[in-house]
Coordinates of C-alpha atoms and ligand atoms in Angstrom, one line a residue:
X157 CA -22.3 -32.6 -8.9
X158 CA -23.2 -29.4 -7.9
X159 CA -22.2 -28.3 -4.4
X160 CA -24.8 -25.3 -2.7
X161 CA -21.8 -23.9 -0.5
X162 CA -19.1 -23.3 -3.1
X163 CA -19.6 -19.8 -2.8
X164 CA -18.1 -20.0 0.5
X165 CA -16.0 -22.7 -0.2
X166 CA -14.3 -21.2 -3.4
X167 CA -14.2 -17.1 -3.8
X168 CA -14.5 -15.1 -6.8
X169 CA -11.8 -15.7 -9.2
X170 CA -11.4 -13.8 -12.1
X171 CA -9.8 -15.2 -15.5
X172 CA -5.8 -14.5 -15.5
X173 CA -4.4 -11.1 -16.9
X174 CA -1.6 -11.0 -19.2
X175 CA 1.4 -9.2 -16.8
X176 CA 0.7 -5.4 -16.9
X177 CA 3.8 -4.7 -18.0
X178 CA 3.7 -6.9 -20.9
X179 CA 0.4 -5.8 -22.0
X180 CA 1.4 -2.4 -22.1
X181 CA 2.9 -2.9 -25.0
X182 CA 0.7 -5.2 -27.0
X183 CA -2.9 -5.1 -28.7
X184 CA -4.2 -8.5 -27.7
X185 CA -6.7 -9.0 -25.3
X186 CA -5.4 -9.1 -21.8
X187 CA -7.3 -11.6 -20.1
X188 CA -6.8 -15.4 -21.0
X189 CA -9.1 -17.7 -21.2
X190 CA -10.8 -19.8 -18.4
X191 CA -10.0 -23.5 -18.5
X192 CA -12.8 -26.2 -18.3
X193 CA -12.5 -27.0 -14.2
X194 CA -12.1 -23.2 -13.4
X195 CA -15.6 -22.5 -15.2
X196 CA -17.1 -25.7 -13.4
X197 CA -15.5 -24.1 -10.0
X198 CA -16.9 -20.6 -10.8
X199 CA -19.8 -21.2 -12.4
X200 CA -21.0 -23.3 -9.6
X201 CA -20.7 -20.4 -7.1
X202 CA -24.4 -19.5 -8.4
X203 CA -27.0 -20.0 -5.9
X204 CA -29.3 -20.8 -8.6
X205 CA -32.0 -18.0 -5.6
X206 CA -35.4 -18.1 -6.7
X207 CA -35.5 -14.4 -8.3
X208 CA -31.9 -13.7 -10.3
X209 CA -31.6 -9.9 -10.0
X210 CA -28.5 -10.9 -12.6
X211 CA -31.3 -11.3 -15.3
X212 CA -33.4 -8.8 -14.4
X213 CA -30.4 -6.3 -14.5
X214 CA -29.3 -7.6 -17.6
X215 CA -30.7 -5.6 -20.7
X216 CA -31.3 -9.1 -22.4
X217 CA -32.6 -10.7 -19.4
X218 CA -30.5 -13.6 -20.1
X219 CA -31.2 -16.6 -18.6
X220 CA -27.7 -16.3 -16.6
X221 CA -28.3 -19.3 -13.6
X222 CA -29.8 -21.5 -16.2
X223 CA -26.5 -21.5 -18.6
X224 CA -24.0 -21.0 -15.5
X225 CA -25.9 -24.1 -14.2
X226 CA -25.0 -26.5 -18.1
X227 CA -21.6 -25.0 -18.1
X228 CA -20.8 -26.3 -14.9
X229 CA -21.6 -30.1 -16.1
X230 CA -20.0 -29.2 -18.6
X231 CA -23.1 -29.0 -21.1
X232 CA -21.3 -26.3 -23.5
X233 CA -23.3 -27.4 -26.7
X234 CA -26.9 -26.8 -24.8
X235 CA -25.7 -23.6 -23.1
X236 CA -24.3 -21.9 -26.0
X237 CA -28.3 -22.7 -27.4
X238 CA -29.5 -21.1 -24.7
X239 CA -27.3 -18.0 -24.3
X240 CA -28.3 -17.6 -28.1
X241 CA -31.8 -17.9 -27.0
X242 CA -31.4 -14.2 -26.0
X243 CA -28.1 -12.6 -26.9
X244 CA -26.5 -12.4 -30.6
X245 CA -23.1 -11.6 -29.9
X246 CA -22.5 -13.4 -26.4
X247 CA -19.2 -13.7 -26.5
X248 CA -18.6 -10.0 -27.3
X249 CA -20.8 -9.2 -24.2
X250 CA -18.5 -11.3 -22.1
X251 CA -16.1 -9.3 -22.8
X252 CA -16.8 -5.7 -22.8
X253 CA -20.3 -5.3 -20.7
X254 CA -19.7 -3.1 -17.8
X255 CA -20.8 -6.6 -15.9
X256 CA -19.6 -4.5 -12.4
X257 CA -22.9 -1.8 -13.2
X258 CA -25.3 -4.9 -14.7
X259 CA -25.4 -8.5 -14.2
X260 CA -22.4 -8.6 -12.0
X261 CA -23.2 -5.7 -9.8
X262 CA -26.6 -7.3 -9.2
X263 CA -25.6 -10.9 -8.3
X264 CA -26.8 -11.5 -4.2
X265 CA -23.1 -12.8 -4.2
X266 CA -21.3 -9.6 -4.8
X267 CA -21.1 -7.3 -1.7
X268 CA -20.3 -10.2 0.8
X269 CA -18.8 -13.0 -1.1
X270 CA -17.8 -11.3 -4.6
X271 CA -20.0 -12.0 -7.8
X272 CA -20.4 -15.2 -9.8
X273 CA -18.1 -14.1 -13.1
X274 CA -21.0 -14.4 -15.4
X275 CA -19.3 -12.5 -18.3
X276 CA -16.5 -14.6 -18.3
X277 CA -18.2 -18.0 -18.7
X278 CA -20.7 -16.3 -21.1
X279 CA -17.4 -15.9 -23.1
X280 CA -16.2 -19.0 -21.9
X281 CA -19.3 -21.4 -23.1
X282 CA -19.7 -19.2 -26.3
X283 CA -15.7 -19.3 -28.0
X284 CA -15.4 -23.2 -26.3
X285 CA -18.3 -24.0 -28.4
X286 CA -18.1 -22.1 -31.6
X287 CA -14.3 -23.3 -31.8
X288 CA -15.9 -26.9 -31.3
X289 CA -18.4 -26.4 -34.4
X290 CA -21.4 -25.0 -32.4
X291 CA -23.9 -23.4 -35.0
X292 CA -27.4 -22.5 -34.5
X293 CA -29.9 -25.3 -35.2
X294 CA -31.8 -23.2 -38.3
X295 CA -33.5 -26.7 -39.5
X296 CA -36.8 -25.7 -38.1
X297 CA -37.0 -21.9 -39.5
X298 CA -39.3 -22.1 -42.0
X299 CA -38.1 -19.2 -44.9
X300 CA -40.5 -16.6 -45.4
X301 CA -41.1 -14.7 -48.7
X302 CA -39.9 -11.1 -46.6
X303 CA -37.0 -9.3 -47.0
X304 CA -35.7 -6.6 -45.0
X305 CA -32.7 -4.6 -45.3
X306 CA -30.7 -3.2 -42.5
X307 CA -28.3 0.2 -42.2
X308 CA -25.5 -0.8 -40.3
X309 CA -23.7 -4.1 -39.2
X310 CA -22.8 -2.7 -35.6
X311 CA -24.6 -4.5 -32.3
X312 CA -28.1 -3.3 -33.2
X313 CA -28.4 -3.9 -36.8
X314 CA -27.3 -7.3 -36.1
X315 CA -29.1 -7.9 -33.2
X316 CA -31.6 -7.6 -35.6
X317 CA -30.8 -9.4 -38.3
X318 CA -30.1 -12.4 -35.8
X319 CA -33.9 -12.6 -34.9
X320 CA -35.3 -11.8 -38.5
X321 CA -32.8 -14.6 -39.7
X322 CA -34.7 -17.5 -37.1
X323 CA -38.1 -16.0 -38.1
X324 CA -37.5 -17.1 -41.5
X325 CA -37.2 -13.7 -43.0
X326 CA -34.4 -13.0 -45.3
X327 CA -32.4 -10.4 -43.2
X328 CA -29.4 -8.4 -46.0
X329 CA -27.2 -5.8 -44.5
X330 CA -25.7 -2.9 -45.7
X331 CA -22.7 -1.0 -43.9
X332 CA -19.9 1.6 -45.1
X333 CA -17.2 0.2 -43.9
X334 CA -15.5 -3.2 -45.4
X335 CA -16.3 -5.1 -42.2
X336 CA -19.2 -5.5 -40.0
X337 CA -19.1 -4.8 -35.9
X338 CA -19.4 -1.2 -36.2
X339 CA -17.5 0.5 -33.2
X340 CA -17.3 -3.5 -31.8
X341 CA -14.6 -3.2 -35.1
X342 CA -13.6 0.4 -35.5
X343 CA -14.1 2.0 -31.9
X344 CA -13.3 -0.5 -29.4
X345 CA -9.9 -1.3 -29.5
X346 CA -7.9 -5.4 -29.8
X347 CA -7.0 -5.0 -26.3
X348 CA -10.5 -5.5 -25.2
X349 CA -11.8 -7.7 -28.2
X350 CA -9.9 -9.3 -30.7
X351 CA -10.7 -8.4 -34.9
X352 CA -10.9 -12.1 -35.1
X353 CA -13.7 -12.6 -32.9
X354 CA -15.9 -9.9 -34.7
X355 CA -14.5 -12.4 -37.8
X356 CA -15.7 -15.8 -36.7
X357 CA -19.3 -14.3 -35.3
X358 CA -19.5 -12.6 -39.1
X359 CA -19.4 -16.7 -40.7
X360 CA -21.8 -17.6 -37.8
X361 CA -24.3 -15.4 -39.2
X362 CA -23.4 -15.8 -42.6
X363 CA -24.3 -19.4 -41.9
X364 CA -27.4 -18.4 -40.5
X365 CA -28.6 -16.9 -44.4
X366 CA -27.6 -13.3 -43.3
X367 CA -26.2 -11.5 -46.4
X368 CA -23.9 -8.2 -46.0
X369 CA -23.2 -5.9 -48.3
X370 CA -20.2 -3.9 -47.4
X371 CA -18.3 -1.2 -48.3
X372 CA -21.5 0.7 -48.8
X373 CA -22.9 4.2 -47.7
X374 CA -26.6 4.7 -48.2
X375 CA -27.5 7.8 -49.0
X376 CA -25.0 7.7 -51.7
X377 CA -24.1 4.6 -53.3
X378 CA -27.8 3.6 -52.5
X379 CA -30.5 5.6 -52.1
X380 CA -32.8 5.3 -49.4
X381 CA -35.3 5.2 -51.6
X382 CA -34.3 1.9 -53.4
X383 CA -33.7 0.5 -50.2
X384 CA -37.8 1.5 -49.0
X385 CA -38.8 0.1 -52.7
X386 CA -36.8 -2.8 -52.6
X387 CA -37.6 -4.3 -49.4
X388 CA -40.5 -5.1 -46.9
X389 CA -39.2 -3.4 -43.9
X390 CA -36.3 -1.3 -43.4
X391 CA -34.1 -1.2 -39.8
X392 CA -31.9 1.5 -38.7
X393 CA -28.9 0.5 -36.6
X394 CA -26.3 3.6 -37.6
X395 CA -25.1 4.8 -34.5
X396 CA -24.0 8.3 -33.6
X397 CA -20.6 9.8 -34.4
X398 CA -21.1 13.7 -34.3
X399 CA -18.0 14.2 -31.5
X400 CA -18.6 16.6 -28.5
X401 CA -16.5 19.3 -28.2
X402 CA -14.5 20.4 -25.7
X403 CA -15.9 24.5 -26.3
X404 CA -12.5 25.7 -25.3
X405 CA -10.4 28.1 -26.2
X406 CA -7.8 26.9 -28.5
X407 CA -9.8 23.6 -29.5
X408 CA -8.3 23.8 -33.3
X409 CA -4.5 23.6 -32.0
X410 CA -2.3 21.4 -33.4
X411 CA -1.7 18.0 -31.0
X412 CA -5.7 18.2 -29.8
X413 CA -7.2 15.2 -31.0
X414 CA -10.6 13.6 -31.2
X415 CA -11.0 10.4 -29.3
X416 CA -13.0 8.4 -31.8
X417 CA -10.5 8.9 -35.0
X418 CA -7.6 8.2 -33.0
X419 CA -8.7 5.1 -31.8
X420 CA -10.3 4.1 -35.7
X421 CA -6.6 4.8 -36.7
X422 CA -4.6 3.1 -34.5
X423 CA -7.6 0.1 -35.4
X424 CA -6.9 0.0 -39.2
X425 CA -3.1 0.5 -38.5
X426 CA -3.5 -2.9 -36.4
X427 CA -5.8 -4.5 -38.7
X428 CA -2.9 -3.4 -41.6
X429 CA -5.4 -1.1 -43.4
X430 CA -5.9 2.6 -43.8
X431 CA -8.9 5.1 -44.0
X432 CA -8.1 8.4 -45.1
X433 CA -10.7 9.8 -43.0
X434 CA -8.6 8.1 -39.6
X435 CA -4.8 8.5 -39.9
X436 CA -2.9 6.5 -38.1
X437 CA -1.3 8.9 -34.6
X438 CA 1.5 7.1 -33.0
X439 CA 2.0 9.1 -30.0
X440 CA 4.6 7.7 -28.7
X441 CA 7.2 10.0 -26.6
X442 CA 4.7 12.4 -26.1
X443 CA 2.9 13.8 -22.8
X444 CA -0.8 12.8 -23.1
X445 CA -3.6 14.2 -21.4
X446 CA -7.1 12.3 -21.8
X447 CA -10.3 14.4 -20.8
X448 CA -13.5 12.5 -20.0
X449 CA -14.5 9.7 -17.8
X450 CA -16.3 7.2 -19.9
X451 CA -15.4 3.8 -22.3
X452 CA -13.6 6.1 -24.7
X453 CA -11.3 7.7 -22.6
X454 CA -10.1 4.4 -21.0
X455 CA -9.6 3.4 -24.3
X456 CA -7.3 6.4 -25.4
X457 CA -5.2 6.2 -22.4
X458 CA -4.5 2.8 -23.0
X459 CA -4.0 3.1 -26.6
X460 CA -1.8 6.0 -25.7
X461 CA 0.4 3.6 -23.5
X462 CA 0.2 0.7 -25.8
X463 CA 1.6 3.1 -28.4
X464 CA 4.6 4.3 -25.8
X465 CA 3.9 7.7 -24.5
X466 CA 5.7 9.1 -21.9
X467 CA 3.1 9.7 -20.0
X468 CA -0.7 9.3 -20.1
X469 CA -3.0 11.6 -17.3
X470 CA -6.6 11.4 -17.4
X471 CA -8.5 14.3 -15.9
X472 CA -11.8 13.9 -15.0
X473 CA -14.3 16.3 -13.3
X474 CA -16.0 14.6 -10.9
X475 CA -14.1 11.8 -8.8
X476 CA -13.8 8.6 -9.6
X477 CA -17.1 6.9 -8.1
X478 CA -19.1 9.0 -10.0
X479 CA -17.4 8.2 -13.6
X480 CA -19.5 6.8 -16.5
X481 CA -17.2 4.0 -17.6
X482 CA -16.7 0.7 -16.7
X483 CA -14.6 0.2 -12.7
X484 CA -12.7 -2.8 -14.2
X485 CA -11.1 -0.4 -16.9
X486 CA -10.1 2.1 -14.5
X487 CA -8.6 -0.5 -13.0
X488 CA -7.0 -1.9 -16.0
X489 CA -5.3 1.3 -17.0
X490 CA -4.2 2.2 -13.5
X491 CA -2.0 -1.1 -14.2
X492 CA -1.0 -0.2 -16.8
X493 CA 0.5 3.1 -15.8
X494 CA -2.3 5.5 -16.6
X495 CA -2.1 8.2 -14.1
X496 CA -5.6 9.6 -12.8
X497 CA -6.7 13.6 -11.8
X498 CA -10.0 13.2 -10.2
X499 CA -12.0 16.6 -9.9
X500 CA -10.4 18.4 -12.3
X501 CA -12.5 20.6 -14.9
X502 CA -10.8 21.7 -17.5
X503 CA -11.4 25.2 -19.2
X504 CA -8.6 26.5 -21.6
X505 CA -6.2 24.9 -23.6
X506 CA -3.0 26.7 -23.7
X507 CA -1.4 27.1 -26.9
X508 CA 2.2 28.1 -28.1
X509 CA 2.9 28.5 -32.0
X510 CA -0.4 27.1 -32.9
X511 CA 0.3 23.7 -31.0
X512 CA -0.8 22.4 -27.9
X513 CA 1.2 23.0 -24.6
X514 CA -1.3 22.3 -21.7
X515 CA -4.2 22.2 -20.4
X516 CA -5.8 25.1 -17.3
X517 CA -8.1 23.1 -15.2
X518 CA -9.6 24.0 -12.1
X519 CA -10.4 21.9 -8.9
X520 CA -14.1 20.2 -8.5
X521 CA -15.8 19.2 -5.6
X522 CA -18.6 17.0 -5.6
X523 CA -22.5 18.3 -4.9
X524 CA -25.7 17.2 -5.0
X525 CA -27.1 14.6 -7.4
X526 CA -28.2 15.4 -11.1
X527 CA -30.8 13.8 -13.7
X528 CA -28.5 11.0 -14.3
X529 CA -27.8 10.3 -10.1
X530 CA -24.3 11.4 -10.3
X531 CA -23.0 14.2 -8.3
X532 CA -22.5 17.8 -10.1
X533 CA -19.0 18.8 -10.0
X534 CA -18.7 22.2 -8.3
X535 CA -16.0 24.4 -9.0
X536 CA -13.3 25.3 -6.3
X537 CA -12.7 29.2 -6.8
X538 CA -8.9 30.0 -7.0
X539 CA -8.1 26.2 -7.9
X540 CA -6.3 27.0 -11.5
X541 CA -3.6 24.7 -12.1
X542 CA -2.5 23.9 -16.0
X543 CA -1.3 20.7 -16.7
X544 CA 1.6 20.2 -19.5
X545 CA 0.9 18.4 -22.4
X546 CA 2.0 18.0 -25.9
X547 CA -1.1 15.8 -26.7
X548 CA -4.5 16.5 -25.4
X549 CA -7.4 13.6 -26.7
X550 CA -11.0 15.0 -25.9
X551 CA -12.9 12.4 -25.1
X552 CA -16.3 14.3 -24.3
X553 CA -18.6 11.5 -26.1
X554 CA -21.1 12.0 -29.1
X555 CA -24.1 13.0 -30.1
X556 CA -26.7 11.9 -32.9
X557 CA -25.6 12.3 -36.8
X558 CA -28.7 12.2 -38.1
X559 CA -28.9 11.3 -42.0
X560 CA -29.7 14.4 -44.0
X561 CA -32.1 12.5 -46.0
X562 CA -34.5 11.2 -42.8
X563 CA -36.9 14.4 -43.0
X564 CA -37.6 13.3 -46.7
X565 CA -39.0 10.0 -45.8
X566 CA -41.1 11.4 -42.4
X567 CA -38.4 9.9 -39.9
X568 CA -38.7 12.2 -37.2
X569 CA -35.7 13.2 -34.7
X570 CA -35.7 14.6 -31.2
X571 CA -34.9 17.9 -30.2
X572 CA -31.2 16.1 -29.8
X573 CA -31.4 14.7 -33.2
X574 CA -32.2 10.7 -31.7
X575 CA -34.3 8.9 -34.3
X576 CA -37.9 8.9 -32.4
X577 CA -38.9 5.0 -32.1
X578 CA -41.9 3.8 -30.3
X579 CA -40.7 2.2 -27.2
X580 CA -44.5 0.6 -26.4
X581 CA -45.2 -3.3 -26.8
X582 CA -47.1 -2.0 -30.3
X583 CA -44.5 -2.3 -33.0
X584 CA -41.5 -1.9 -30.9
X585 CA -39.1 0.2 -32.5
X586 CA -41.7 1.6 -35.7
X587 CA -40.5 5.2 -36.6
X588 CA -42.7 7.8 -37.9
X589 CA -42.5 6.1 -41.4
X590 CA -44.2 3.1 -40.6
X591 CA -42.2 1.0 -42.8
X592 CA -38.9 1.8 -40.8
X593 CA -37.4 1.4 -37.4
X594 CA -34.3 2.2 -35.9
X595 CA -32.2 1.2 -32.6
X596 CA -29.1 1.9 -31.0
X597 CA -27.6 4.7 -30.0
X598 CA -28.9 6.5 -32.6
X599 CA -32.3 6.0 -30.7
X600 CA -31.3 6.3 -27.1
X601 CA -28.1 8.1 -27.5
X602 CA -24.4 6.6 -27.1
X603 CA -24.8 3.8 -25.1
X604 CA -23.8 0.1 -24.3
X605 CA -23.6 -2.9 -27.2
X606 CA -25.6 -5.0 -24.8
X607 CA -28.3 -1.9 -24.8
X608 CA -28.0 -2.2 -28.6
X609 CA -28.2 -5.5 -29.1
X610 CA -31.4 -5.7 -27.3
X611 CA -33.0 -2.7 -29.1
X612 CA -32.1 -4.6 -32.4
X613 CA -33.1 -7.6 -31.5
X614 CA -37.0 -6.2 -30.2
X615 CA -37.4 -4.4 -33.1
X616 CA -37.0 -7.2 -35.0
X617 CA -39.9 -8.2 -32.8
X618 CA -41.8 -5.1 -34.2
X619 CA -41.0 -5.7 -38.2
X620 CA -42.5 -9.2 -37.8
X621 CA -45.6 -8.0 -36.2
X622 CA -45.5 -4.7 -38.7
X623 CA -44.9 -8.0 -41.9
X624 CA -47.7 -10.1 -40.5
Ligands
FAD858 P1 -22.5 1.3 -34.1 O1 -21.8 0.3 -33.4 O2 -22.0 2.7 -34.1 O3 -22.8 0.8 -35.6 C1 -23.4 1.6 -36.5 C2 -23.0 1.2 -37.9 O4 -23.7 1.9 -38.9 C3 -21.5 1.4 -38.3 O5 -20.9 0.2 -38.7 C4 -21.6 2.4 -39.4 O6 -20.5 2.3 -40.4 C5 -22.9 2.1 -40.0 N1 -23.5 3.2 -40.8 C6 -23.8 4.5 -40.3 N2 -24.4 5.2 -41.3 C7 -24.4 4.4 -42.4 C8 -24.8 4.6 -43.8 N3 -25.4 5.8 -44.2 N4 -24.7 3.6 -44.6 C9 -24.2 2.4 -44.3 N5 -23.7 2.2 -43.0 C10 -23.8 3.1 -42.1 N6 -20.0 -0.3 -25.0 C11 -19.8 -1.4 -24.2 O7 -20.8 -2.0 -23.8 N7 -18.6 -1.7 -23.6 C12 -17.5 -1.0 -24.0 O8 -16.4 -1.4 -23.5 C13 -17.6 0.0 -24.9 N8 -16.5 0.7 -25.3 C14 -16.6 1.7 -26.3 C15 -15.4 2.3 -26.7 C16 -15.5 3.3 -27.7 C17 -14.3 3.9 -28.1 C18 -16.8 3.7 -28.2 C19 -16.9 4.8 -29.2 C20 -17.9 3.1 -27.7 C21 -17.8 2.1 -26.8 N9 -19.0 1.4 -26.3 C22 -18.9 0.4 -25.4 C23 -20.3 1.7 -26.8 C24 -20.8 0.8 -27.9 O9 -19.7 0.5 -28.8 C25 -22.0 1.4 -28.7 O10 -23.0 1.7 -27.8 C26 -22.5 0.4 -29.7 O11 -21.6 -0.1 -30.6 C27 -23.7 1.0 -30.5 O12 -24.2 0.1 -31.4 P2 -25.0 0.6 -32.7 O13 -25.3 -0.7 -33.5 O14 -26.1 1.4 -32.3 O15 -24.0 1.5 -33.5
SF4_859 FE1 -24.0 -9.7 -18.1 FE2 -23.8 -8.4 -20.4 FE3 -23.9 -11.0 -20.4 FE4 -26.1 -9.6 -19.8 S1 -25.1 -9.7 -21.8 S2 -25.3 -11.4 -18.7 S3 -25.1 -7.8 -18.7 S4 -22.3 -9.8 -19.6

């Protein structure tokens, strides 16, 4: 039964980590899994209060209490249905949502009595009942005579595909690499999320009548013409990939590396397969220096001690309650033996022989608030101080890659090159060809999965009302 003072009774406890030490030398995930009594324990701390700020916050608007409620009678079967009702890849969301800036960070438990760990028994109720034969009920969807073909098999194209799929509409996905997940596959690295998990969520939806077709770049082993002439509708889910640079001097020395390839590398070096595009970069022995703040650069540094560098230094130019990424995986890496340079902008890379030998930065201090509410860094005059390094990973973040072929078929991009989508109740998601619509990053810019699931997933909303 449950008890309307365990919050007080029983604080915040997060699943177990794998010893730092240990997991700084291994790819698996680091936390283990909850056991049955500590998700009935936690999952009762909710306080079920009248209007959950954890749903609102939440880009799906899941129905959080409602689930943390069946999981702690143990219901797993019925809550997995109803995290589904709203979410297509819970148990990925579990485990890499920035919960501490969404649900989490809005639960009325967290500044006083610590949050209710909804991410973690998302994860829980979703992997306990998939590994115990969970599937979605599809015998009332009713097939419909509609096809629609999707670019990519990352968060948004399948958030999509998951709603045309229980609409009845034959949802068939096309992607260029040989398995779906985009970045959830490619980007983010094992220690976060598992390959496997990506694996058993791809059967799910295969069992759900989504088709993919892999290994395949539109725009040159399909046109997108065939794809326009072959299909009802057509969603975009493709991502962005175009690399900021770092506009330094010396940016084409040897030992600077991108962030994304190196992490895609070390991925298929895991995974036991190669892209000629990605090399595999063991850095291992070397000094490494991370610049940037955000989800990337965590996962460098900590890629970078997995692979046994000497040492790993981020250097970030504001301080550390004004980064971008996630607080748990600052945490994480501090563990793990990343060491952190707050307010420190960086502007020249030294250079000796052609090769990388450190990095000049100067000291920031932090000023008033800019479009995004973080503080500006402002630099401190005099502060130079260069940093040695023998591998320096920018980490800057992306911007669009817009398809070279969009202009042909009147899909229109922003002065930033983001697809332009309607964001009104009206066709959610329609581009300027009225037959296509897109979502993801490659409408609002490098995000969050849980951002691009839910653009995926209401766009789907638009292609049924553009069918009907
Ligand atoms: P993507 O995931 O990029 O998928 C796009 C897909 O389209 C790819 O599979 C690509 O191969 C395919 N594609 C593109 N062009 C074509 C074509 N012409 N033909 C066929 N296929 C094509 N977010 C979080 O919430 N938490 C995190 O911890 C987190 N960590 C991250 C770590 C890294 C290193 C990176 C880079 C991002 C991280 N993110 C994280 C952000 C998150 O991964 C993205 O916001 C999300 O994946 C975007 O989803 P998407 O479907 O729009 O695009
Ligand atoms: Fe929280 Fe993300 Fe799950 Fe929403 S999807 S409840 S933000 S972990």
């Amino acid at each position: 039964m449950s008890n309307d003072f365990q919050f007080i009774e029983v604080g915040r406890v997060d699943p177990i980590k794998h010893e730092a030490k240990k997991r700084a030398t291994q790819f698996i995930e680091i936390y283990q899994p909850y056991t049955q009594p500590e998700v009935k324990q936690q999952a009762d701390r909710c306080l079920d209060c009248g209007n959950p700020y954890c749903e609102w916050k939440c880009p799906l608007h899941n129905y959080i209490p409602n689930w943390l409620k069946l999981a702690e009678e143990g219901r797993i079967m019925e809550a997995a249905d109803l995290v589904h009702e709203t979410n297509t890849l819970p148990e990925i969301c579990g485990r890499v949502c920035p919960q501490d800036r969404l649900c989490e960070g809005a639960c009325t438990l967290n500044d006083d009595f610590g949050a209710v760990t909804i991410g973690s028994v998302e994860k829980y109720i979703t992997d306990t009942a998939i590994s115990q034969g969970w599937r979605p009920d599809m015998t009332k969807v009713t097939p419909r005579t509609e096809r629609v073909a999707i670019i990519g098999a990352g968060p948004a194209g399948l958030g999509c595909a998951d709603v045309l799929a229980r609409n009845g509409v034959q949802a068939v996905v096309y992607d260029k690499y040989p398995q779906i997940g985009g970045l959830l596959t490619y980007g983010i690295p094992s220690f976060k999320l598992d390959k496997e998990v990506m694996a058993t969520r791809r059967s799910v939806l295969e069992g759900m009548g989504i088709k993919f077709k892999l290994g395949i770049t539109v725009g040159k082993d399909v046109s997108f013409q065939s794809l326009l002439d072959e299909y009802d509708s057509v969603f975009l889910g493709m991502g962005t990939y175009t690399a900021m640079k770092a506009k330094l001097p010396n940016e084409e020395a040897q030992g600077v590396i991108q962030a994304l390839p190196y992490l895609v590398g070390n991925t298929h070096h895991i995974m036991g397969t190669q892209d000629d595009a990605t090399p595999y970069l063991s850095l291992e022995g070397k000094n490494v220096v991370v610049l940037g703040g955000g989800d990337t650069a965590m996962d460098c540094l900590r890629t970078a001690v997995r692979q046994g560098a000497k040492s790993v230094t981020c250097a970030y130019r504001r301080d550390e309650a004004n980064m971008p990424g996630s607080r748990r995986e600052v945490k994480n890496a501090r563990e793990e033996g990343v060491n952190f340079l707050f307010n420190r902008q960086p502007v020249a890379i030294k250079a000796e022989n052609g090769h990388v030998v450190g990095i000049e930065c100067v000291e920031t201090k932090m000023g008033e608030a800019d479009a995004s509410g973080r503080q500006r860094a402002e630099i401190i005059a005099g502060s130079e101080q260069v940093l040695a390094t023998d591998a320096l990973i920018i980490a800057f973040g992306f911007q669009a890659s817009p398809a070279s072929w969009f202009s042909e078929f009147g899909i229109e991009t922003n002065e930033w090159g983001l697809v332009k989508a309607n964001k009104t109740d009206d066709n959610p998601f329609q581009t300027t060809n009225a037959k296509v619509f897109a979502g993801g990053d490659m409408v609002r810019g490098s995000d969050l999965v849980v951002t691009a699931i839910a653009e995926g997933r209401d766009a789907a909303l638009g292609i049924l009302n553009y069918l009907n």
